[in-house]
C-alpha atoms as one frame of an Amber mdcrd trajectory, in Angstrom:
protein
  32.213 -10.801  -4.271  28.612 -10.759  -5.796  29.644 -11.381  -9.244  31.344
 -15.126  -8.568  31.690 -17.815  -6.025  35.202 -17.360  -4.914  35.664 -19.806
  -2.175  37.342 -23.039  -2.457  33.751 -25.067  -2.322  32.252 -23.374  -5.189
  35.042 -23.839  -8.273  33.248 -25.256 -11.152  34.223 -29.082 -11.076  32.390
 -31.340  -8.160  34.198 -32.430  -5.783  33.519 -35.759  -5.425  33.713 -36.422
  -9.267  37.058 -37.130  -7.874  39.198 -38.770 -10.007  38.737 -35.954 -11.837
  41.119 -37.060 -13.402  41.401 -33.970 -15.783  40.645 -31.431 -13.372  44.003
 -31.102 -11.510  46.879 -30.115 -14.291  49.721 -32.168 -14.924  52.248 -33.049
 -17.083  55.836 -33.671 -18.571  58.743 -36.253 -17.431  57.380 -39.458 -15.248
  57.760 -38.726 -11.812  55.762 -41.012 -10.073  57.502 -45.050  -9.993  55.490
 -47.755 -10.761  54.898 -50.584  -7.996  57.952 -52.490  -8.327  59.482 -54.934
  -6.427  57.000 -54.300  -3.340  55.529 -57.610  -1.324  52.013 -56.290  -2.042
  53.040 -55.973  -6.295  55.874 -58.255  -7.164  54.326 -61.166  -8.251  50.398
 -60.460  -9.126  51.944 -57.717 -11.450  50.700 -58.344 -14.910  51.858 -56.607
 -18.060  49.977 -52.769 -18.069  48.612 -52.338 -21.515  49.452 -49.531 -23.612
  48.495 -45.506 -22.882  46.356 -44.119 -24.504  46.402 -43.234 -27.853  44.521
 -39.634 -26.845  47.143 -36.951 -26.086  47.306 -33.793 -24.579  49.680 -31.661
 -25.988  51.847 -29.793 -23.647  54.605 -27.043 -24.023  55.995 -26.988 -20.793
  59.186 -23.710 -20.323  60.127 -21.472 -17.195  61.311 -17.380 -17.991  63.980
 -16.311 -16.638  61.924 -14.532 -13.635  60.733 -17.835 -12.721  57.883 -17.736
 -14.020  56.365 -21.435 -14.979  54.477 -21.372 -18.308  52.759 -24.346 -19.625
  50.946 -24.040 -23.399  48.463 -26.582 -24.644  46.539 -25.475 -28.084  43.032
 -27.074 -28.011  41.524 -25.974 -31.434  37.750 -27.892 -30.864  35.951 -24.502
 -30.079  37.192 -21.252 -30.468  37.866 -20.540 -26.713  40.515 -19.945 -24.461
  41.357 -19.959 -21.134  44.100 -18.695 -18.883  44.790 -20.068 -15.225  47.163
 -17.859 -13.024  48.275 -20.603  -9.496  50.292 -19.232  -6.809  51.668 -21.769
  -4.558  50.247 -20.445  -1.259  47.465 -21.714   0.373  45.537 -22.187   3.413
  48.668 -24.821   4.885  51.520 -22.380   3.694  50.122 -18.996   5.463  51.542
 -17.693   8.402  50.854 -18.126  11.659  48.467 -15.525  13.777  47.243 -14.875
  10.328  44.404 -17.597   9.814  42.408 -17.088   6.410  44.981 -14.453   5.150
  45.351 -16.344   2.105  41.924 -16.466   1.210  41.469 -12.993   2.334  44.074
 -12.251  -0.346  41.658 -13.999  -3.053  39.140 -11.360  -2.365  41.725  -8.495
  -2.381  43.475  -9.539  -5.771  40.019  -7.971  -6.974  40.352  -5.019  -5.740
  42.102  -3.346  -8.324  45.263  -3.422 -10.572  48.133  -1.031 -11.685  46.334
  -0.300 -15.003  42.713  -1.412 -13.575  40.424  -0.013 -11.070  38.608  -1.382
  -8.539  36.137  -4.386 -10.365  37.281  -3.388 -13.776  38.721  -6.533 -13.777
  35.487  -8.485 -13.543  34.203  -5.983 -15.977  36.996  -6.482 -18.357  36.136
 -10.657 -18.925  32.369 -10.154 -18.742  32.229  -7.821 -21.309  34.387  -9.215
 -23.557  31.866 -12.514 -23.205  34.350 -14.087 -20.581  33.532 -16.101 -17.365
  36.073 -16.008 -14.441  36.767 -17.353 -10.889  39.255 -18.225  -8.422  39.518
 -20.039  -5.351  42.041 -20.993  -1.982  43.244 -23.953  -1.880  45.141 -26.046
   0.612  48.679 -25.814  -1.489  47.745 -23.127  -3.516  45.495 -20.123  -4.923
  44.566 -19.924  -8.442  42.404 -17.387 -10.537  41.582 -18.329 -14.505  39.687
 -16.337 -17.202  37.639 -18.060 -20.227  37.544 -15.652 -22.578  36.941 -16.029
 -27.153  39.988 -16.604 -28.445  40.545 -13.821 -30.537  41.091 -11.534 -26.594
  43.430 -13.847 -25.077  46.635 -11.184 -25.584  43.803  -8.269 -23.655  43.684
 -11.485 -20.909  47.146 -11.958 -20.227  47.679  -8.484 -20.005  44.923  -8.333
 -17.260  46.557 -11.289 -15.235  50.014  -9.919 -15.708  48.654  -6.550 -14.664
  47.890  -7.948 -11.469  50.795 -10.043 -10.974  52.624  -7.031 -11.150  51.163
  -4.360  -8.979  47.733  -4.518  -6.951  45.843  -1.863  -5.292  46.785  -2.438
  -1.486  44.778   0.165   0.385  43.845   0.322   3.743  40.763   0.830   2.476
  40.235  -1.758   0.344  41.775  -3.865   2.840  39.438  -3.195   5.711  36.727
  -3.799   3.542  37.484  -7.492   2.347  38.216  -8.168   6.161  34.501  -6.820
   6.468  33.275  -9.561   3.408  35.078 -12.334   4.631  33.839 -11.928   7.588
  30.834 -12.089   6.804  31.311 -14.985   4.209  32.137 -17.102   7.804  29.467
 -16.217   9.519  27.138 -16.801   6.109  28.473 -19.522   4.858  30.213 -21.433
   8.520  28.755 -19.583  11.720  25.218 -19.187  11.184  24.645 -22.538   8.434
  23.301 -25.794  10.093  26.561 -28.363   9.445  28.010 -25.318   8.573  32.072
 -26.307   7.985  30.754 -29.762   8.011  32.767 -32.049   7.483  34.940 -30.192
   5.182  36.918 -27.307   7.389  36.261 -29.132  10.482  37.749 -32.702   9.698
  41.440 -31.264   8.883  41.459 -29.467  12.512  40.295 -32.817  14.197  42.367
 -35.066  11.944  45.740 -34.066  11.742  48.406 -32.643  14.330  50.277 -30.679
  12.388  49.462 -26.661  12.424  49.878 -25.780   8.780  47.352 -29.015   8.018
  44.928 -28.706  11.563  44.179 -24.649  11.662  40.839 -22.768  10.542  41.462
 -22.346   7.017  38.536 -20.197   6.706  40.188 -17.993   9.430  39.588 -16.624
  12.624  37.227 -13.930  13.350  39.978 -12.302  15.695  43.067 -12.695  12.787
  41.730 -11.207  10.307  40.590  -8.133  12.458  44.860  -8.381  12.990  45.891
  -7.936   9.510  47.903  -4.859   8.770  48.537  -3.205   5.524  52.097  -3.956
   6.084  51.339  -7.252   6.262  49.371  -7.516   3.137  51.945  -5.760   1.203
  54.955  -8.456   2.445  52.424 -10.948   1.487  51.921 -10.015  -1.844  55.460
  -9.366  -2.296  56.592 -12.759  -1.643  54.037 -15.022  -2.245  52.674 -13.234
  -5.681  56.121 -13.257  -7.114  56.327 -14.583 -10.907  58.806 -17.358  -9.485
  56.099 -19.178  -7.113  53.494 -19.109  -9.700  52.488 -21.400 -12.716  50.230
 -19.479 -16.227  48.413 -22.363 -17.683  46.898 -21.253 -20.913  44.282 -24.049
 -22.890  42.605 -23.622 -25.986  42.309 -21.677 -29.484  45.791 -19.977 -29.631
  48.874 -20.062 -31.861  51.749 -21.053 -29.823  53.966 -18.830 -30.913  51.975
 -15.518 -30.475  51.001 -16.940 -26.952  54.859 -17.047 -25.958  55.547 -13.763
 -27.262  52.890 -11.970 -25.188  53.699 -14.195 -21.921  57.340 -12.641 -22.839
  55.909  -9.326 -22.940  53.626  -8.909 -19.658  54.990 -11.121 -17.450  58.784
 -11.178 -18.921  60.025  -8.014 -16.785  57.582  -8.289 -13.084  60.708  -9.139
 -10.970  61.083 -12.531  -8.973  61.116 -12.524  -4.920  63.280 -14.289  -2.094
  60.871 -17.100  -1.242  60.599 -18.327   2.372  61.589 -21.892   3.269  58.296
 -24.297   2.371  57.032 -25.638   6.146  57.143 -29.226   7.174  54.112 -30.491
   6.429  54.292 -34.197   7.425  51.866 -35.570   9.763  52.846 -38.443  12.076
  50.744 -41.989  12.098  47.852 -42.021  12.994  48.061 -44.986  15.987  44.258
 -45.077  17.573  41.033 -43.930  16.548  39.800 -40.483  17.033  36.376 -39.837
  17.942  34.710 -36.490  18.225  31.135 -34.836  19.176  30.216 -31.433  17.336
  26.557 -29.847  19.029  25.030 -27.806  15.858  22.231 -25.659  17.231  21.205
 -24.969  13.624  20.839 -28.858  12.464  17.847 -31.024  12.964  19.080 -34.570
  11.740  22.690 -36.105  13.368  25.469 -36.342  10.513  28.455 -38.131  10.614
  32.119 -38.004   8.689  35.043 -40.506   8.502  38.622 -39.727   7.316  41.359
 -41.978   6.804  44.832 -40.187   6.286  46.010 -41.090   2.219  48.967 -42.472
   1.194  51.828 -40.573   0.447  51.213 -38.719  -2.993  52.152 -40.261  -6.191
  53.194 -43.426  -4.985  51.911 -46.847  -6.108  49.318 -47.231  -2.593  48.441
 -43.779  -3.446  46.647 -44.752  -6.494  45.507 -47.813  -5.316  43.328 -45.581
  -2.928  41.585 -43.470  -5.453  40.495 -46.736  -7.066  38.974 -48.033  -3.937
  37.767 -44.393  -3.029  35.401 -45.300  -6.490  34.721 -48.722  -5.042  33.651
 -47.881  -1.914  32.302 -43.944  -2.183  31.581 -42.723  -5.670  28.334 -43.367
  -7.387  25.269 -45.303  -6.718  27.193 -48.693  -7.565  29.388 -47.963  -4.320
  29.599 -50.391  -1.598  28.787 -47.361   0.921  25.882 -46.263  -1.178  24.041
 -49.572  -1.589  24.636 -50.352   1.985  23.641 -47.391   3.815  21.488 -45.848
   1.631  19.880 -49.080  -0.428  20.017 -51.707   1.493  19.207 -49.708   5.157
  17.576 -46.842   4.606  19.900 -45.093   6.827  20.325 -42.356   4.394  19.692
 -40.493   1.445  22.699 -40.035   0.425  26.273 -40.600   1.130  29.739 -38.272
  -0.116  32.828 -37.492   0.139  36.663 -38.762  -1.773  40.082 -37.952  -1.364
  40.754 -33.550  -1.133  37.058 -33.886  -1.085  35.241 -30.398  -1.749  38.319
 -28.103  -1.612  39.889 -29.818  -5.064  40.719 -33.609  -5.998  42.653 -36.137
  -5.641  45.180 -34.332  -8.078  45.777 -30.919  -6.659  47.223 -30.817  -3.498
  50.612 -31.410  -2.567  50.781 -32.722   1.374  49.229 -34.995   3.778  45.630
 -35.741   2.869  42.258 -37.172   3.875  39.760 -39.702   2.309  36.385 -38.405
   3.638  32.738 -39.504   3.772  29.712 -37.908   5.129  26.007 -38.354   5.685
  23.219 -36.859   7.301  21.495 -39.752   9.007  17.281 -40.703  10.415  17.365
 -39.738  14.130  16.620 -43.356  15.062  19.765 -44.938  13.715  22.716 -45.082
  16.318  25.934 -43.743  14.803  28.106 -46.836  15.667  25.230 -49.011  12.896
  26.824 -46.175  10.386  30.248 -46.864  11.719  29.399 -50.980  11.655  28.385
 -50.607   8.296  31.540 -48.635   6.875  33.696 -51.263   9.008  31.562 -54.448
   7.196  32.202 -52.703   3.711  35.788 -52.268   4.239  36.612 -55.832   6.414
  34.407 -57.331   2.908  37.231 -55.840   0.582  40.365 -57.001   2.538  39.115
 -60.484   3.444  37.578 -61.381   0.663  39.856 -59.822  -1.808  39.167 -57.248
  -5.101  37.860 -58.861  -8.283  39.696 -57.548 -11.551  35.755 -57.151 -13.000
  36.088 -54.694  -9.494  38.616 -52.926 -10.706  37.854 -52.573 -13.910  34.638
 -51.231 -13.239  36.220 -48.633 -11.324  39.163 -48.045 -14.223  35.956 -47.410
 -16.809  34.847 -44.520 -13.493  38.410 -43.029 -13.475  38.705 -42.936 -16.985
  35.370 -41.484 -17.995  36.071 -38.808 -15.737  39.407 -37.960 -16.586  38.005
 -37.439 -20.452  34.958 -35.298 -19.498  37.233 -33.750 -16.888  39.874 -32.813
 -19.680  37.447 -32.294 -22.749  34.873 -29.658 -20.772  34.072 -26.401 -22.895
  35.721 -24.247 -20.881  39.047 -25.967 -20.408  39.146 -25.615 -17.099  39.777
 -29.016 -16.248  42.869 -29.504 -18.113  44.079 -26.259 -17.120  43.937 -26.863
 -13.278  45.582 -30.595 -13.754  48.562 -29.210 -16.157  48.943 -26.042 -13.637
  49.009 -28.322 -10.602  51.120 -30.780 -11.942  53.972 -27.791 -12.803  53.421
 -26.239  -9.751  54.295 -29.722  -7.685  55.659 -31.724 -10.014  57.635 -29.072
 -12.360  56.709 -31.967 -14.895  52.910 -30.683 -16.210  52.946 -33.647 -19.055
  51.991 -36.319 -16.079  47.989 -35.745 -17.805  49.423 -37.948 -20.192  50.632
 -40.773 -17.691  47.411 -40.934 -15.208  45.859 -43.436 -17.027  48.918 -46.060
 -17.280  49.566 -45.521 -13.550  45.777 -46.678 -12.474  46.686 -49.700 -15.041
  49.758 -50.906 -12.323  47.125 -51.105  -9.689  47.105 -54.836  -9.173  44.562
 -56.602  -6.582  47.226 -57.694  -3.995  48.183 -53.891  -3.887  44.893 -52.919
  -3.367  44.445 -55.453  -0.548  48.043 -54.529   0.992  46.690 -50.556   1.030
  43.393 -51.491   2.647  45.181 -53.398   5.833  47.536 -49.884   6.135  45.350
 -47.523   5.313  41.447 -48.297   6.083  42.314 -49.909   9.042  40.131 -47.704
  12.334  42.999 -46.830  14.112  43.829 -44.508  11.147  40.020 -43.179  11.302
  38.694 -40.119  12.568  35.134 -39.704  13.284  33.610 -36.688  13.840  29.364
 -36.707  14.644  26.593 -33.660  14.653  24.915 -32.976  17.905  21.764 -31.558
  16.482  20.261 -29.015  18.870  17.886 -27.442  17.256  14.017 -28.849  16.675
  12.475 -29.791  13.518
């Protein structure tokens, strides 16, 4: 796609702005339980402060055909954002069809019943709007931001794609070539191509759904047939496998009437069983070396398996990410960049490069990476990592440190949900509806973090930041500097 970036790493929000507290949609009824009687928290938990006064409006309902709809008016600016999220991503694509979810993201712009090739893009741009799409672990999404008075037009256009895509052999063959070229340009012919965002899940995970090549093996992309493509669309792009989020300057009653008009009679489809995404508990550190003929400096990536989503430890781990890895005040930046000068940057996070801490629905990694000076040994880098984690485990985390992490979390959240394009708010709302059927969670996220105690933080460090829960990949540079 020449008009806009499409693969998951290119979406609007910065992946490392972790806690994109607003960059993942969620809301509706309390789904997450606060840390109650766990050994790590019961004795030390203090009453959580009252939740924030700021409340994001959320109206959530489901059409008879199964389409989940989330409406969130915001009259700050005369714009409207439409986001369509389909519950098919890297983890749910069929075996022997690696990269199929991403291939289909491309096909969605090749025409529909009433819009020809590239006419969807032209419609948005000629009306002064912007658009994008991406493939993630657990969904494929498409969104448009337009002047508010064009909301009905965009709802019609997005529904036209859901109702019937122009699936032809010509379009399929063309986009197979486009995707294969994208793989060559972005991964195969780039120094550090796919490192670590594409490589690490394949090494750290054991379950095929979490560990295969998400971008797609070229032979698998070639093997996709027209029949495969039509069946994929019929199954995964049905309304009962989707969420439609509308955010911005609109009248809810009018928007509901348009949604019913354009989406209400799109037929649902039987859904296959959800794949088992479970990962076994990692009991031994894993280390891998990747030769890179185009790299001139060594690089290192580390990853730890995350706690289960929405548990007390999950929220603690997000706070630990803020303390250890996010920003120039983080422990790893200070130790590796400022103090020792091993590198000029260390980056990463939760669901790093392919989303944020909230818009996924299965096993996940906390991951960091750096390109470092050739005179530095890889073991020296891992020793610093161990030292900083051990210091937190041994000395504990005081309230001042937790308060600072909370400031960073709240800053990122309010920045996300108040962005001028409203995509961050739409993303959170759609994700929480898709995964939890509870988009109102967006208004309870801050209170969940307020439940985290220093004792819970230390218990989370001991279980999830142990070396035996870690995978390390080092890049061996083979290019001459």
